[in-house]
Coordinates of C-alpha atoms in Angstrom, one line a residue:
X1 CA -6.4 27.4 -18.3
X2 CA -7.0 30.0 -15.4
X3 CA -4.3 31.5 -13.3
X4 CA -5.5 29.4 -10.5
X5 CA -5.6 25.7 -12.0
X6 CA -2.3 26.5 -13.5
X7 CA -1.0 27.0 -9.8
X8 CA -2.3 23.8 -8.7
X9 CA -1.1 22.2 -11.5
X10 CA 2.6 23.6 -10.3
X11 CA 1.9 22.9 -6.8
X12 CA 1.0 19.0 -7.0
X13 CA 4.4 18.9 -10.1
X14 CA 6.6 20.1 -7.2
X15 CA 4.5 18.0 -4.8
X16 CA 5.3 15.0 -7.0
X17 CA 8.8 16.2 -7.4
X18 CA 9.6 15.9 -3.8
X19 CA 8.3 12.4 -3.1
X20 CA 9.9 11.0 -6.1
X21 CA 13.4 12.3 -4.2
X22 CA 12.1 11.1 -1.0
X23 CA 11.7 7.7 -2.3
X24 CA 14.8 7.7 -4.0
X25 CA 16.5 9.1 -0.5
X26 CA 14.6 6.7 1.6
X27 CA 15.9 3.2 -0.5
X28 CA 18.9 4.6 -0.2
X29 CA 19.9 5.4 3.5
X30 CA 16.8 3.9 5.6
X31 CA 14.2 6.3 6.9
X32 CA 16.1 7.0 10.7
X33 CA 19.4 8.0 8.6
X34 CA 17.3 9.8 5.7
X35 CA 17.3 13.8 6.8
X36 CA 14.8 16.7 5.1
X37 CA 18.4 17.8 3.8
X38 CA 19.0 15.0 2.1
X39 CA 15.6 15.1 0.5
X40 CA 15.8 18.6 -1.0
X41 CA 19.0 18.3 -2.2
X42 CA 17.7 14.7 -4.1
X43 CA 14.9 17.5 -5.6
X44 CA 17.3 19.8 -6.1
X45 CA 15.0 22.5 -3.9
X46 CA 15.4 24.4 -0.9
X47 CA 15.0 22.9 2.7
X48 CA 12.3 25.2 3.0
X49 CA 10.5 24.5 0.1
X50 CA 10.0 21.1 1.2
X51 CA 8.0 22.4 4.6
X52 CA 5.8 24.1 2.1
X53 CA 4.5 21.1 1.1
X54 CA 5.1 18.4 4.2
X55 CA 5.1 19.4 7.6
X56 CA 7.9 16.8 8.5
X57 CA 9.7 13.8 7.5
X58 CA 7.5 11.1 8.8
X59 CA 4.7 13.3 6.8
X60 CA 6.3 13.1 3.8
X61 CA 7.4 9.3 4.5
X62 CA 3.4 8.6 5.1
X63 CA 2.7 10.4 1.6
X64 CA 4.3 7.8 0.0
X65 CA 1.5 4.8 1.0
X66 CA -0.9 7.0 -0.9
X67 CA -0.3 5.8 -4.5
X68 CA 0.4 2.1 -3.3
X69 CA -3.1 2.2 -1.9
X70 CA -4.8 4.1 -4.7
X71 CA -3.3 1.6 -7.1
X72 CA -4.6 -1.5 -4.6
X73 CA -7.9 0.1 -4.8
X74 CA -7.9 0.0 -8.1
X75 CA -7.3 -3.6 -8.5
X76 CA -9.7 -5.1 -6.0
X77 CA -12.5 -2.9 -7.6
X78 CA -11.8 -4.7 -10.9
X79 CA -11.7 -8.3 -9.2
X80 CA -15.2 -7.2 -7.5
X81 CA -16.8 -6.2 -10.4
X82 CA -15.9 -8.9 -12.7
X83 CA -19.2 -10.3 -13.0
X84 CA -18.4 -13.1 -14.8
X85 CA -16.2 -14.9 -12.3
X86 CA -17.8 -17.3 -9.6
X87 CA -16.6 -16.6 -5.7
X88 CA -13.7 -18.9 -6.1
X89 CA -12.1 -17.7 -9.3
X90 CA -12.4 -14.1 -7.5
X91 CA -10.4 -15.0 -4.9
X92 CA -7.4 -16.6 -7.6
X93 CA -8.4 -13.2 -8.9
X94 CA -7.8 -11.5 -5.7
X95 CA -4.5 -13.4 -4.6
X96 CA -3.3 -12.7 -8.4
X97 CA -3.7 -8.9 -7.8
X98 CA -2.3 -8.7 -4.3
X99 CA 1.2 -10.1 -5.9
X100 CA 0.2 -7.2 -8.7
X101 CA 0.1 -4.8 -6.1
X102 CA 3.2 -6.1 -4.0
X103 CA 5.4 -6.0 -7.7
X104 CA 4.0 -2.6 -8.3
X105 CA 6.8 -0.7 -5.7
X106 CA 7.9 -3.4 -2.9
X107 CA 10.0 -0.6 -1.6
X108 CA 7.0 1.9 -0.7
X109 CA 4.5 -1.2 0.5
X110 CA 6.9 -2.5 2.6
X111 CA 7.1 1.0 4.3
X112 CA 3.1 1.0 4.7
X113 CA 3.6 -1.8 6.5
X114 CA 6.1 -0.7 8.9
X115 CA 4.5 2.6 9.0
X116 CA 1.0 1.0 10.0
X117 CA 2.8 -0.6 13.6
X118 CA 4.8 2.6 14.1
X119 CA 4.4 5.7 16.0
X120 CA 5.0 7.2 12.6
X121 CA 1.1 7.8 12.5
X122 CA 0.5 10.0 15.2
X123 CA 2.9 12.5 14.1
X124 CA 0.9 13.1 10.9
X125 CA -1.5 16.2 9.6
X126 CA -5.2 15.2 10.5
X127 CA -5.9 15.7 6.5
X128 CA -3.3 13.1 5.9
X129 CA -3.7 10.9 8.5
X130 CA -7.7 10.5 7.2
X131 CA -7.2 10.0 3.7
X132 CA -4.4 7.0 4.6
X133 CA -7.3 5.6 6.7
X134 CA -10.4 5.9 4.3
X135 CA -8.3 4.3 1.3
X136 CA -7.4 1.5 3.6
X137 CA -11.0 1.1 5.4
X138 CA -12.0 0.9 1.1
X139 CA -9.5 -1.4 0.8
X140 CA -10.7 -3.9 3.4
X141 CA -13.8 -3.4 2.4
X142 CA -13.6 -4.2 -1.6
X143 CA -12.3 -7.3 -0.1
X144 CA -14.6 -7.9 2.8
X145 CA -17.3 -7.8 -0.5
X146 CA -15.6 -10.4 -2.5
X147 CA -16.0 -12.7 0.5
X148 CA -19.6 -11.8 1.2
X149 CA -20.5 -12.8 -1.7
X150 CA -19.5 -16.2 -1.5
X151 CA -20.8 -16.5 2.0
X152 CA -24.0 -15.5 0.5
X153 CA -23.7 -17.6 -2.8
X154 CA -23.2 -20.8 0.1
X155 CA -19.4 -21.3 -0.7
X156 CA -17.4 -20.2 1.5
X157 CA -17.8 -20.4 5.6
X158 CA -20.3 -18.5 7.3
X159 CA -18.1 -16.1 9.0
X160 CA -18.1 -12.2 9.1
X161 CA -16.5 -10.7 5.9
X162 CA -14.7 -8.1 8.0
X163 CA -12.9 -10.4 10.0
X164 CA -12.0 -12.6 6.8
X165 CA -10.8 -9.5 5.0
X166 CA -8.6 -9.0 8.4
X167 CA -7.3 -11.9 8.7
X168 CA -6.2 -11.8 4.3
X169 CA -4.7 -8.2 4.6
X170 CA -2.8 -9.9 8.0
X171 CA -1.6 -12.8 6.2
X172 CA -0.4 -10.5 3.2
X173 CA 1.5 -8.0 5.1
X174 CA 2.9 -10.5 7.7
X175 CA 4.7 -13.0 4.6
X176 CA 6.0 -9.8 3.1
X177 CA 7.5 -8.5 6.1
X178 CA 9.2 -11.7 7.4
X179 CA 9.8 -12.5 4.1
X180 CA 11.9 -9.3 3.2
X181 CA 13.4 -9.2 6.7
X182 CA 15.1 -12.7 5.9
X183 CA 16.3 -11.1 2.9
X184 CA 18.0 -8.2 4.6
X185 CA 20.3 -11.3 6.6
X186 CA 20.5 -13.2 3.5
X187 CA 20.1 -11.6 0.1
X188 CA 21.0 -15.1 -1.3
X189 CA 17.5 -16.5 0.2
X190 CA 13.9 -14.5 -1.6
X191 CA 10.8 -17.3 -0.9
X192 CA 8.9 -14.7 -0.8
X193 CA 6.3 -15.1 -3.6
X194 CA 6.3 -18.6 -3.0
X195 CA 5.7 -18.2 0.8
X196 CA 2.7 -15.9 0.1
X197 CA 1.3 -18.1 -2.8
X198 CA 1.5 -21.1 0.0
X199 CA 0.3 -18.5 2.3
X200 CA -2.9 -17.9 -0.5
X201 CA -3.2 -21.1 -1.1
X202 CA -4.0 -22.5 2.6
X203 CA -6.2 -19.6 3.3
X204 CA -8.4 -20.0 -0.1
X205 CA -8.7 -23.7 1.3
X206 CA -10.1 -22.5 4.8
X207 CA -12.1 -20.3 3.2
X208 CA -13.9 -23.1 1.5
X209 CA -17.6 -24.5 3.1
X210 CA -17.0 -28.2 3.8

């Protein structure tokens, strides 16, 4: 190993050092109370350090979509290209991995969420700002495929797969936000994956060609 990969090897460690703390920081005291002090004393690194890597908190809190959306990627891509399933058991398919994804870190996909209606996003690094929207333009598009192809197979409504895969990622994120706010007043009261299976359930019925 060159001198060179073994620095980059270092510099994404430390990199991953620092999120893991912020994540642990930001379940803890809420982003607004969470400070870039708090963060590097969590990693157990200098204030400083820390700017190396992230140019401010909402940066860093941004960072933290990356994996969620890497991992939903992943699952779509393997719902898509299952060849073997007809339209409709894709979608079961699809619903099944969006409670995947959801189960994989609620914490960090409820902060997408919140971070994709906040002014969060314009006080991010241009790099950062376009890899957050490429994974999720892939995102919507795996799914906008999946739908397509039962449009074209004559099952599902004649409607444009965009809008469809809109409409799905709105649903999604909209249960899990109300859902989890609910929570917040009463932590005695969780529907939510029973709201969102409802939720799945209805839309997989509209989705259907009469």
């Amino acid at each position: 190993m060159g001198i060179r990969e073994r620095k980059e090897r270092e510099r994404e460690r430390r990199r991953q050092q620092i999120i893991v703390a912020a994540k642990r920081v930001f379940s803890d005291k809420g982003f607004n109370k969470s400070t870039m002090e708090d963060i590097a004393k969590e990693a157990e690194l200098s204030p400083g350090t820390l700017y190396l890597y992230f140019k401010n908190k909402d940066e860093l809190y941004a960072s933290l979509s990356l994996r969620i959306l890497q991992y939903l990627i992943i699952r779509l891509e393997h719902v898509n290209g299952n060849n073997e399933m007809d339209p409709i058991q894709k979608v079961e398919a699809l619903n099944e991995a969006m409670f995947d994804v959801y189960e994989f870190d609620p914490l960090i996909i409820i902060n997408m969420f919140h971070l994709q209606s906040s002014e969060t996003l314009k006080n991010l690094s241009d790099e950062l700002l376009r890899e957050i929207e490429d994974l999720s333009r892939k995102s919507l598009g795996v799914i906008a495929g999946i739908f397509q192809e039962g449009i074209d197979k004559g099952v599902f409504i004649d409607e444009h797969p965009i809008a469809l895969a809109d409409i799905f990622w709105s649903l999604f994120s909209g249960v899990i936000l109300w859902e989890s706010s609910k929570s917040i007043i009463n932590g005695n009261k969780d529907y939510l994956r029973d709201t969102l299976k409802i939720a799945f359930e209805v839309f997989a019925r509209g989705l259907k060609k009469a």
